[in-house]
Amino acid sequence: MSGAADSVDVVIVGGGIAGCALAVKLAEAGFSVVLLEKSTRFRDHVRGEALLPWGVAEARELGLEQALLAAGGGYAGALVACGDGVSYHEAAQSAVDLSKAVPGVPGALNVGHPDACEALLHSAETAGAQILRGVVDIEIPAGEEGAIRFAVARRKRRLRCRIVVGADGRRSAVRRQTGLRLMSSTPRTYGAGLLLGGLPWPTGENAGGTEGDLHYLAFPRESGVVRTYLFWDAARGNLVSGSSSAQDYLHLLSSQFLPDGCDLGGAAPKGPCAAFPMNDSRCDHINPPGAVLVGDAAGWSDPLIGQGLSIALRDARMVAETLIWNRNWHPDIFRGYCAERAERMRRLHISARLATELRCGFTAEARNRRRKWNEEVQRDVQLSGPLLGNLAGPETVAAEAYDPSVIRRILALGEY
Ligand SMILES: Cc1cc2nc3c(=O)[nH]c(=O)nc-3n(C[C@H](O)[C@H](O)[C@H](O)COP(=O)(O)OP(=O)(O)OC[C@H]3O[C@@H](n4cnc5c(N)ncnc54)[C@H](O)[C@@H]3O)c2cc1C
């Protein structure tokens, strides 16, 4: 990029999955794109590493599936649902077939988050986007539509553009500076993650289950490491904080959750251990004049149901298509995107609340509900609707499945 007063079509703030995917698509379409990323190197911040089947379909639409596979990604075609006294070994006999969720998609794509970001950033650069890293002090001047100031390598810069895209994650500066309000739900659970080596986990098998007072998830990768998460009741506070967090985390894990041949004694942390209160959030408005938000910046879904990467890719595709199809970039062009996203997130928020009750209920009543739900879904597929939508895409499930009456029926299953 040349002088300090350059003018481009699009400035994207944030080079996570959402920002990079959008940069690729827009640069390929011939727009001049500048992507501003705060970090100089992507690190493991314990983020999403399992792209569920509908997100894989989005990655394909965007032409990014191969980049994710080349970044060390691999497919898991099965979900082993164990826990509540059922061992991994027993549950593996009747694992959920993830290849059935979206026609032609082999399953969930597991990939390291920093590797995925690096690969997509590289794709964006190859497509012609200009990438600036180590960017600080983003400022969107009030009343000056189509302008952005920032600093990089200790130099202040100013760019003019047709639109600024806020792809800068949960604490989005673009959202804050354009005066948009974020509303967050009260956390019901805490979730912690740790990448583990030393466990010879079958690479095609994701796993999840609830045992005692913990819910766990595991996503093995081709390279032999396994991304694991643990969830517990938020009332217990953070169980894995401080310098002993990784050791505390390993003590919480139970061998019940492990495939044959895996021994917790051999498990070794391969990254940081971090815990977060789990919630979701929404913005009632995501396209102020001269800007639009994508990914977590626009409001997120509770990570318990693993939707954030798919949401980010769908957002990137829809915003890219909107800009490609419209000559005049008036805020009204985003009406379709905003409406689709609002309904998508409404459904996913219902699904997350349901998943929290079903998977992160640790009382006898909650265990009973899980048992009965597993029996009832064999007879009435509507009861699995929201959770199927997490795999196939929330729009693929009949709207009635998200109706409060259906959710009440599921929750009532726990009553004796
Ligand atoms: C514990 C946990 C587990 C999860 N598990 C899953 C899962 O299994 N599957 C799934 O699909 N999702 C999961 N998610 C959610 C998923 O990680 C996120 O939804 C997704 O990463 C959001 O992508 P994004 O690009 O919108 O934002 P981010 O990943 O937050 O990227 C934002 C980027 O913007 C940059 N940035 C921020 N501020 C600025 C600034 N001022 N200037 C310039 N750059 C800036 C950041 O450095 C970052 O690179 C999980 C989340 C958590 C917390």
Short mmCIF file of C-alpha atoms and ligand atoms in Angstrom, two decimals:
data_model
loop_
_atom_site.label_atom_id
_atom_site.label_comp_id
_atom_site.label_asym_id
_atom_site.label_seq_id
_atom_site.Cartn_x
_atom_site.Cartn_y
_atom_site.Cartn_z
CA MET A 1 0.00 0.00 0.00
CA SER A 2 1.34 3.42 -0.89
CA GLY A 3 0.71 6.87 0.68
CA ALA A 4 -1.22 7.68 3.84
CA ALA A 5 -4.32 9.03 2.07
CA ASP A 6 -5.05 6.05 -0.14
CA SER A 7 -8.57 5.30 -1.23
CA VAL A 8 -9.84 1.74 -1.60
CA ASP A 9 -13.15 -0.06 -2.03
CA VAL A 10 -13.21 -2.02 1.24
CA VAL A 11 -11.32 -1.85 4.55
CA ILE A 12 -11.77 -4.98 6.67
CA VAL A 13 -10.84 -4.65 10.33
CA GLY A 14 -9.85 -8.07 11.72
CA GLY A 15 -8.15 -11.03 10.07
CA GLY A 16 -9.93 -13.89 11.82
CA ILE A 17 -11.97 -16.45 9.89
CA ALA A 18 -14.73 -13.94 8.99
CA GLY A 19 -12.43 -11.11 7.85
CA CYS A 20 -10.05 -13.32 5.87
CA ALA A 21 -12.84 -15.23 4.11
CA LEU A 22 -14.48 -11.96 3.07
CA ALA A 23 -11.17 -10.50 1.91
CA VAL A 24 -10.54 -13.53 -0.34
CA LYS A 25 -13.94 -13.34 -2.00
CA LEU A 26 -13.91 -9.56 -2.55
CA ALA A 27 -10.32 -9.44 -3.81
CA GLU A 28 -11.11 -12.28 -6.23
CA ALA A 29 -14.06 -10.25 -7.51
CA GLY A 30 -11.66 -7.42 -8.37
CA PHE A 31 -12.30 -4.98 -5.50
CA SER A 32 -9.41 -3.17 -3.84
CA VAL A 33 -9.34 -4.55 -0.30
CA VAL A 34 -7.19 -3.64 2.68
CA LEU A 35 -7.29 -5.97 5.69
CA LEU A 36 -6.09 -4.59 9.03
CA GLU A 37 -5.06 -7.21 11.61
CA LYS A 38 -3.93 -6.41 15.14
CA SER A 39 -1.73 -9.46 15.74
CA THR A 40 1.60 -10.01 14.04
CA ARG A 41 1.25 -13.78 14.48
CA PHE A 42 -1.87 -15.88 15.15
CA ARG A 43 -1.66 -17.64 18.51
CA ASP A 44 -3.74 -20.30 20.23
CA HIS A 45 -6.37 -18.34 22.17
CA VAL A 46 -8.53 -21.48 22.62
CA ARG A 47 -11.06 -20.78 19.88
CA GLY A 48 -13.15 -22.83 17.47
CA GLU A 49 -11.44 -25.75 15.78
CA ALA A 50 -14.38 -27.85 14.56
CA LEU A 51 -16.21 -26.59 11.49
CA LEU A 52 -19.57 -28.36 11.42
CA PRO A 53 -20.99 -29.70 8.12
CA TRP A 54 -23.03 -26.61 7.17
CA GLY A 55 -19.92 -24.49 7.71
CA VAL A 56 -17.97 -26.83 5.43
CA ALA A 57 -20.61 -26.22 2.75
CA GLU A 58 -20.03 -22.47 3.24
CA ALA A 59 -16.26 -22.94 2.99
CA ARG A 60 -16.81 -24.79 -0.29
CA GLU A 61 -19.03 -22.01 -1.65
CA LEU A 62 -16.27 -19.55 -0.80
CA GLY A 63 -13.63 -21.79 -2.42
CA LEU A 64 -11.78 -22.19 0.90
CA GLU A 65 -12.16 -25.88 1.75
CA GLN A 66 -8.82 -26.84 0.17
CA ALA A 67 -6.98 -24.07 2.02
CA LEU A 68 -8.38 -25.36 5.33
CA LEU A 69 -7.39 -28.95 4.50
CA ALA A 70 -3.92 -27.84 3.43
CA ALA A 71 -3.60 -26.03 6.79
CA GLY A 72 -3.70 -29.43 8.51
CA GLY A 73 -7.48 -29.80 8.55
CA GLY A 74 -9.11 -33.20 8.32
CA TYR A 75 -12.57 -34.70 8.39
CA ALA A 76 -14.30 -36.46 11.28
CA GLY A 77 -17.21 -38.47 9.90
CA ALA A 78 -18.46 -39.69 13.28
CA LEU A 79 -19.60 -38.22 16.58
CA VAL A 80 -19.24 -40.62 19.49
CA ALA A 81 -21.84 -39.59 22.07
CA CYS A 82 -20.84 -41.21 25.37
CA GLY A 83 -21.18 -40.28 29.04
CA ASP A 84 -23.90 -40.95 31.64
CA GLY A 85 -22.26 -44.30 32.36
CA VAL A 86 -21.76 -45.27 28.70
CA SER A 87 -18.07 -45.62 27.86
CA TYR A 88 -16.46 -44.30 24.68
CA HIS A 89 -15.96 -47.89 23.52
CA GLU A 90 -19.67 -48.74 23.88
CA ALA A 91 -20.87 -45.46 22.34
CA ALA A 92 -18.56 -45.85 19.33
CA GLN A 93 -20.68 -48.81 18.19
CA SER A 94 -23.60 -46.44 17.47
CA ALA A 95 -21.82 -43.18 16.66
CA VAL A 96 -23.71 -40.37 14.88
CA ASP A 97 -22.86 -40.38 11.16
CA LEU A 98 -21.84 -36.77 10.45
CA SER A 99 -21.60 -37.42 6.70
CA LYS A 100 -25.40 -37.60 6.55
CA ALA A 101 -25.97 -33.98 7.68
CA VAL A 102 -25.21 -32.17 4.40
CA PRO A 103 -25.16 -34.08 1.07
CA GLY A 104 -21.60 -34.52 -0.19
CA VAL A 105 -19.93 -33.17 2.97
CA PRO A 106 -17.88 -35.95 4.67
CA GLY A 107 -18.39 -34.60 8.20
CA ALA A 108 -16.95 -31.93 10.49
CA LEU A 109 -13.66 -30.36 9.47
CA ASN A 110 -11.23 -30.17 12.40
CA VAL A 111 -8.44 -27.63 11.98
CA GLY A 112 -6.15 -25.64 14.29
CA HIS A 113 -7.53 -22.09 14.63
CA PRO A 114 -4.23 -20.19 14.23
CA ASP A 115 -3.30 -22.40 11.23
CA ALA A 116 -6.69 -21.76 9.62
CA CYS A 117 -6.38 -17.98 10.07
CA GLU A 118 -2.84 -17.98 8.68
CA ALA A 119 -3.92 -20.04 5.66
CA LEU A 120 -6.93 -17.84 4.87
CA LEU A 121 -4.87 -14.67 5.33
CA HIS A 122 -2.41 -16.08 2.81
CA SER A 123 -5.31 -16.86 0.43
CA ALA A 124 -6.52 -13.27 0.79
CA GLU A 125 -3.08 -11.92 -0.02
CA THR A 126 -2.77 -14.26 -3.01
CA ALA A 127 -6.17 -13.04 -4.25
CA GLY A 128 -4.84 -9.47 -4.19
CA ALA A 129 -5.92 -8.08 -0.82
CA GLN A 130 -3.42 -5.82 0.94
CA ILE A 131 -2.68 -7.08 4.42
CA LEU A 132 -1.39 -4.90 7.24
CA ARG A 133 -0.43 -6.62 10.50
CA GLY A 134 0.41 -5.15 13.87
CA VAL A 135 -2.31 -2.51 13.36
CA VAL A 136 -3.32 -0.52 16.46
CA ASP A 137 -5.51 2.47 17.38
CA ILE A 138 -8.30 1.90 14.88
CA GLU A 139 -10.47 4.99 14.74
CA ILE A 140 -13.59 5.59 12.71
CA PRO A 141 -13.98 9.37 12.76
CA ALA A 142 -17.50 10.42 13.78
CA GLY A 143 -19.48 12.05 10.99
CA GLU A 144 -16.87 11.10 8.40
CA GLU A 145 -18.42 8.21 6.53
CA GLY A 146 -15.96 6.09 4.55
CA ALA A 147 -12.84 7.00 6.50
CA ILE A 148 -10.67 5.07 8.95
CA ARG A 149 -7.54 5.99 10.90
CA PHE A 150 -5.08 3.59 12.46
CA ALA A 151 -1.42 3.18 13.30
CA VAL A 152 1.03 0.58 12.05
CA ALA A 153 4.77 0.37 12.64
CA ARG A 154 4.43 3.57 14.73
CA ARG A 155 3.08 5.51 11.77
CA LYS A 156 -0.37 7.01 11.74
CA ARG A 157 -2.36 6.24 8.62
CA ARG A 158 -5.68 7.28 7.16
CA LEU A 159 -7.65 5.50 4.47
CA ARG A 160 -10.76 6.44 2.57
CA CYS A 161 -13.02 3.63 1.47
CA ARG A 162 -16.53 2.85 0.23
CA ILE A 163 -17.20 0.63 3.23
CA VAL A 164 -15.58 -0.50 6.50
CA VAL A 165 -16.25 -4.08 7.58
CA GLY A 166 -16.01 -4.85 11.29
CA ALA A 167 -14.65 -8.41 11.50
CA ASP A 168 -12.79 -7.67 14.72
CA GLY A 169 -14.34 -10.23 17.04
CA ARG A 170 -16.21 -10.05 20.33
CA ARG A 171 -14.78 -6.73 21.51
CA SER A 172 -15.18 -5.10 18.11
CA ALA A 173 -13.82 -1.55 17.98
CA VAL A 174 -15.82 -0.96 14.80
CA ARG A 175 -19.04 -1.89 16.63
CA ARG A 176 -18.20 0.35 19.57
CA GLN A 177 -17.08 3.30 17.51
CA THR A 178 -20.13 3.23 15.27
CA GLY A 179 -22.33 3.36 18.38
CA LEU A 180 -23.92 -0.10 18.04
CA ARG A 181 -25.17 -1.79 21.18
CA LEU A 182 -24.40 -5.41 22.09
CA MET A 183 -26.74 -7.37 24.34
CA SER A 184 -25.32 -10.49 26.03
CA SER A 185 -27.11 -13.31 27.80
CA THR A 186 -26.18 -14.36 31.34
CA PRO A 187 -23.64 -17.23 31.24
CA ARG A 188 -25.09 -20.56 32.39
CA THR A 189 -21.86 -22.53 32.02
CA TYR A 190 -18.11 -22.06 32.04
CA GLY A 191 -16.14 -23.65 29.22
CA ALA A 192 -12.40 -24.34 29.13
CA GLY A 193 -10.23 -25.69 26.34
CA LEU A 194 -6.84 -27.37 26.08
CA LEU A 195 -5.01 -28.90 23.13
CA LEU A 196 -3.61 -32.32 24.10
CA GLY A 197 -0.92 -34.52 22.60
CA GLY A 198 0.03 -38.07 23.57
CA LEU A 199 -3.46 -39.51 23.01
CA PRO A 200 -3.69 -41.89 20.02
CA TRP A 201 -7.25 -40.79 19.21
CA PRO A 202 -8.93 -42.15 16.03
CA THR A 203 -8.80 -39.05 13.76
CA GLY A 204 -12.21 -39.58 12.18
CA GLU A 205 -14.07 -39.55 15.52
CA ASN A 206 -15.24 -36.45 17.34
CA ALA A 207 -16.67 -37.13 20.77
CA GLY A 208 -18.86 -35.55 23.40
CA GLY A 209 -20.74 -36.45 26.54
CA THR A 210 -21.75 -35.60 30.07
CA GLU A 211 -20.50 -37.44 33.13
CA GLY A 212 -21.02 -36.36 36.73
CA ASP A 213 -20.80 -32.58 36.82
CA LEU A 214 -18.90 -32.05 33.54
CA HIS A 215 -19.70 -31.96 29.84
CA TYR A 216 -16.81 -32.58 27.46
CA LEU A 217 -16.06 -32.35 23.74
CA ALA A 218 -13.06 -33.68 21.78
CA PHE A 219 -11.95 -32.93 18.21
CA PRO A 220 -8.90 -34.94 17.06
CA ARG A 221 -6.63 -33.62 14.34
CA GLU A 222 -4.58 -35.31 11.62
CA SER A 223 -1.34 -34.21 13.30
CA GLY A 224 -2.08 -36.39 16.34
CA VAL A 225 -3.25 -33.66 18.73
CA VAL A 226 -6.78 -33.44 20.16
CA ARG A 227 -8.66 -30.19 20.88
CA THR A 228 -10.62 -30.81 24.06
CA TYR A 229 -13.18 -28.66 25.89
CA LEU A 230 -14.81 -29.05 29.31
CA PHE A 231 -18.00 -27.32 30.47
CA TRP A 232 -19.44 -26.97 33.97
CA ASP A 233 -22.10 -25.01 35.83
CA ALA A 234 -21.23 -21.29 35.90
CA ALA A 235 -22.17 -21.13 39.60
CA ARG A 236 -18.94 -23.04 40.37
CA GLY A 237 -16.84 -20.20 38.92
CA ASN A 238 -13.63 -20.75 36.98
CA LEU A 239 -12.14 -24.15 37.94
CA VAL A 240 -8.96 -23.81 35.89
CA SER A 241 -7.49 -20.34 36.44
CA GLY A 242 -3.91 -19.39 37.26
CA SER A 243 -0.56 -21.04 36.63
CA SER A 244 -1.82 -24.57 37.36
CA SER A 245 -4.74 -24.31 34.92
CA ALA A 246 -3.53 -27.05 32.55
CA GLN A 247 -2.88 -29.46 35.44
CA ASP A 248 -6.24 -28.62 37.02
CA TYR A 249 -7.90 -29.26 33.67
CA LEU A 250 -6.21 -32.66 33.28
CA HIS A 251 -7.36 -33.64 36.79
CA LEU A 252 -10.95 -32.90 35.81
CA LEU A 253 -10.81 -35.15 32.72
CA SER A 254 -12.11 -38.68 33.14
CA SER A 255 -10.80 -41.75 31.32
CA GLN A 256 -14.47 -42.64 30.69
CA PHE A 257 -14.30 -40.14 27.82
CA LEU A 258 -11.28 -41.73 26.13
CA PRO A 259 -11.11 -44.15 23.19
CA ASP A 260 -9.39 -47.53 23.62
CA GLY A 261 -5.62 -47.19 23.79
CA CYS A 262 -5.69 -43.62 25.15
CA ASP A 263 -4.27 -43.15 28.61
CA LEU A 264 -4.65 -39.87 30.48
CA GLY A 265 -1.24 -40.45 32.05
CA GLY A 266 0.28 -39.94 28.59
CA ALA A 267 -1.66 -36.74 27.82
CA ALA A 268 0.48 -33.63 27.44
CA PRO A 269 -0.71 -30.01 27.02
CA LYS A 270 0.21 -28.63 23.59
CA GLY A 271 -1.07 -25.10 24.12
CA PRO A 272 -2.52 -22.75 26.71
CA CYS A 273 -5.50 -23.64 28.90
CA ALA A 274 -8.16 -20.94 29.02
CA ALA A 275 -11.70 -20.76 30.38
CA PHE A 276 -14.57 -18.48 29.41
CA PRO A 277 -18.10 -17.86 30.68
CA MET A 278 -20.33 -19.29 27.91
CA ASN A 279 -23.09 -17.08 26.58
CA ASP A 280 -24.52 -15.63 23.42
CA SER A 281 -25.07 -12.06 22.31
CA ARG A 282 -26.80 -10.01 19.68
CA CYS A 283 -26.82 -6.55 18.15
CA ASP A 284 -30.17 -5.18 17.02
CA HIS A 285 -28.42 -3.28 14.22
CA ILE A 286 -25.32 -4.40 12.28
CA ASN A 287 -25.02 -2.00 9.35
CA PRO A 288 -24.56 1.60 10.43
CA PRO A 289 -23.91 4.10 7.58
CA GLY A 290 -20.64 3.24 5.81
CA ALA A 291 -20.02 0.00 7.72
CA VAL A 292 -21.23 -3.55 8.28
CA LEU A 293 -20.35 -6.19 10.90
CA VAL A 294 -19.58 -9.88 10.35
CA GLY A 295 -18.70 -12.85 12.59
CA ASP A 296 -18.44 -12.47 16.36
CA ALA A 297 -18.36 -8.66 16.01
CA ALA A 298 -22.03 -8.80 14.96
CA GLY A 299 -23.03 -11.00 17.95
CA TRP A 300 -22.11 -14.61 18.71
CA SER A 301 -23.69 -17.94 19.45
CA ASP A 302 -22.79 -19.85 22.66
CA PRO A 303 -19.59 -21.82 21.80
CA LEU A 304 -21.13 -24.89 23.49
CA ILE A 305 -22.86 -25.67 20.18
CA GLY A 306 -19.79 -24.96 18.00
CA GLN A 307 -21.41 -22.63 15.45
CA GLY A 308 -19.07 -19.61 15.38
CA LEU A 309 -16.85 -20.64 12.45
CA SER A 310 -19.86 -21.58 10.30
CA ILE A 311 -21.59 -18.30 11.19
CA ALA A 312 -18.43 -16.37 10.27
CA LEU A 313 -18.21 -18.07 6.86
CA ARG A 314 -21.93 -17.61 6.10
CA ASP A 315 -21.64 -13.91 7.05
CA ALA A 316 -18.58 -13.49 4.83
CA ARG A 317 -20.30 -15.15 1.88
CA MET A 318 -23.49 -13.12 2.23
CA VAL A 319 -21.74 -9.77 2.64
CA ALA A 320 -19.39 -10.56 -0.28
CA GLU A 321 -22.32 -11.48 -2.53
CA THR A 322 -24.22 -8.34 -1.49
CA LEU A 323 -21.29 -6.10 -2.40
CA ILE A 324 -20.58 -7.96 -5.64
CA TRP A 325 -24.20 -7.82 -6.83
CA ASN A 326 -24.88 -4.15 -6.02
CA ARG A 327 -23.23 -1.18 -7.69
CA ASN A 328 -24.58 1.36 -5.21
CA TRP A 329 -23.44 0.43 -1.70
CA HIS A 330 -26.34 2.05 0.10
CA PRO A 331 -27.05 0.59 3.61
CA ASP A 332 -30.36 -0.87 2.30
CA ILE A 333 -28.48 -3.46 0.24
CA PHE A 334 -27.77 -5.34 3.49
CA ARG A 335 -31.44 -5.85 4.30
CA GLY A 336 -31.34 -9.49 3.12
CA TYR A 337 -28.15 -10.24 5.08
CA CYS A 338 -29.46 -8.60 8.26
CA ALA A 339 -32.81 -10.41 8.11
CA GLU A 340 -31.25 -13.81 7.37
CA ARG A 341 -28.68 -13.36 10.13
CA ALA A 342 -31.24 -12.27 12.70
CA GLU A 343 -33.37 -15.37 12.08
CA ARG A 344 -30.30 -17.65 11.90
CA MET A 345 -29.02 -16.34 15.25
CA ARG A 346 -32.50 -16.47 16.85
CA ARG A 347 -32.68 -20.17 16.02
CA LEU A 348 -29.12 -20.81 17.20
CA HIS A 349 -29.76 -19.02 20.48
CA ILE A 350 -32.78 -21.28 21.10
CA SER A 351 -30.64 -24.26 20.18
CA ALA A 352 -27.86 -23.19 22.56
CA ARG A 353 -30.28 -22.79 25.46
CA LEU A 354 -31.68 -26.22 24.74
CA ALA A 355 -28.20 -27.76 24.43
CA THR A 356 -27.23 -26.17 27.74
CA GLU A 357 -30.24 -27.75 29.46
CA LEU A 358 -29.72 -31.12 27.78
CA ARG A 359 -25.95 -31.48 27.95
CA CYS A 360 -24.94 -29.27 30.85
CA GLY A 361 -27.65 -30.28 33.29
CA PHE A 362 -25.92 -32.19 36.08
CA THR A 363 -28.87 -33.13 38.32
CA ALA A 364 -30.72 -36.46 38.44
CA GLU A 365 -33.61 -34.77 36.59
CA ALA A 366 -31.26 -33.62 33.83
CA ARG A 367 -29.79 -37.12 33.46
CA ASN A 368 -33.31 -38.49 33.23
CA ARG A 369 -34.17 -35.89 30.57
CA ARG A 370 -31.14 -36.92 28.47
CA ARG A 371 -32.08 -40.59 28.72
CA LYS A 372 -35.70 -39.97 27.75
CA TRP A 373 -34.75 -37.53 24.99
CA ASN A 374 -32.46 -40.18 23.45
CA GLU A 375 -35.43 -42.59 23.43
CA GLU A 376 -38.05 -40.07 22.23
CA VAL A 377 -36.05 -38.74 19.26
CA GLN A 378 -36.18 -42.23 17.75
CA ARG A 379 -39.98 -41.84 17.60
CA ASP A 380 -40.37 -38.09 16.97
CA VAL A 381 -37.71 -36.47 14.83
CA GLN A 382 -39.09 -32.97 15.60
CA LEU A 383 -37.51 -33.27 19.06
CA SER A 384 -34.03 -33.38 17.54
CA GLY A 385 -34.74 -30.44 15.18
CA PRO A 386 -32.67 -27.66 16.76
CA LEU A 387 -29.70 -29.97 17.32
CA LEU A 388 -29.91 -31.26 13.72
CA GLY A 389 -29.92 -27.62 12.61
CA ASN A 390 -26.54 -27.19 14.31
CA LEU A 391 -25.12 -29.77 11.89
CA ALA A 392 -27.07 -29.10 8.69
CA GLY A 393 -27.69 -25.36 9.14
CA PRO A 394 -30.48 -23.79 11.20
CA GLU A 395 -32.44 -22.83 8.06
CA THR A 396 -32.75 -26.49 6.98
CA VAL A 397 -35.00 -27.37 9.91
CA ALA A 398 -38.75 -26.62 10.00
CA ALA A 399 -39.48 -23.41 11.94
CA GLU A 400 -41.82 -25.36 14.26
CA ALA A 401 -38.83 -27.23 15.72
CA TYR A 402 -37.77 -23.95 17.37
CA ASP A 403 -41.24 -23.24 18.72
CA PRO A 404 -41.41 -22.72 22.51
CA SER A 405 -43.97 -25.55 22.76
CA VAL A 406 -41.45 -28.06 21.33
CA ILE A 407 -38.68 -26.80 23.61
CA ARG A 408 -41.05 -27.06 26.61
CA ARG A 409 -41.88 -30.65 25.61
CA ILE A 410 -38.18 -31.55 25.57
CA LEU A 411 -37.49 -29.88 28.90
CA ALA A 412 -40.49 -31.59 30.49
CA LEU A 413 -38.97 -34.99 29.62
CA GLY A 414 -36.87 -34.83 32.79
CA GLU A 415 -39.86 -34.69 35.11
CA TYR A 416 -40.67 -37.96 36.83
C1 LIG B 1 -13.80 -21.76 23.89
C2 LIG B 1 -14.37 -21.57 22.52
C3 LIG B 1 -14.63 -22.68 21.74
C4 LIG B 1 -15.17 -22.55 20.48
N1 LIG B 1 -15.41 -23.66 19.71
C5 LIG B 1 -15.94 -23.53 18.48
C6 LIG B 1 -16.11 -24.67 17.63
O1 LIG B 1 -15.77 -25.80 17.97
N2 LIG B 1 -16.63 -24.48 16.39
C7 LIG B 1 -17.00 -23.25 15.96
O2 LIG B 1 -17.50 -23.15 14.82
N3 LIG B 1 -16.81 -22.14 16.71
C8 LIG B 1 -16.29 -22.25 17.94
N4 LIG B 1 -16.03 -21.13 18.70
C9 LIG B 1 -16.39 -19.79 18.16
C10 LIG B 1 -15.37 -19.31 17.12
O3 LIG B 1 -14.06 -19.46 17.60
C11 LIG B 1 -15.64 -17.85 16.80
O4 LIG B 1 -17.02 -17.64 16.63
C12 LIG B 1 -14.91 -17.41 15.54
O5 LIG B 1 -13.52 -17.59 15.73
C13 LIG B 1 -15.24 -15.98 15.21
O6 LIG B 1 -14.45 -15.55 14.14
P1 LIG B 1 -14.31 -14.00 13.83
O7 LIG B 1 -13.43 -13.91 12.62
O8 LIG B 1 -15.64 -13.38 13.77
O9 LIG B 1 -13.62 -13.36 15.11
P2 LIG B 1 -12.20 -13.62 15.79
O10 LIG B 1 -11.78 -15.03 15.66
O11 LIG B 1 -12.28 -13.05 17.17
O12 LIG B 1 -11.20 -12.75 14.91
C14 LIG B 1 -11.13 -11.35 15.05
C15 LIG B 1 -9.78 -10.89 14.51
O13 LIG B 1 -9.75 -9.46 14.60
C16 LIG B 1 -8.52 -9.05 15.16
N5 LIG B 1 -8.79 -7.75 15.83
C17 LIG B 1 -9.51 -7.55 16.96
N6 LIG B 1 -9.56 -6.24 17.25
C18 LIG B 1 -8.85 -5.61 16.27
C19 LIG B 1 -8.55 -4.25 16.01
N7 LIG B 1 -8.98 -3.26 16.82
N8 LIG B 1 -7.80 -3.96 14.93
C20 LIG B 1 -7.38 -4.94 14.09
N9 LIG B 1 -7.63 -6.26 14.29
C21 LIG B 1 -8.37 -6.58 15.36
C22 LIG B 1 -8.12 -10.15 16.11
O14 LIG B 1 -6.73 -10.15 16.34
C23 LIG B 1 -8.60 -11.39 15.34
O15 LIG B 1 -7.62 -11.88 14.47
C24 LIG B 1 -15.48 -21.25 19.97
C25 LIG B 1 -15.22 -20.12 20.75
C26 LIG B 1 -14.66 -20.27 22.01
C27 LIG B 1 -14.40 -19.04 22.85
#
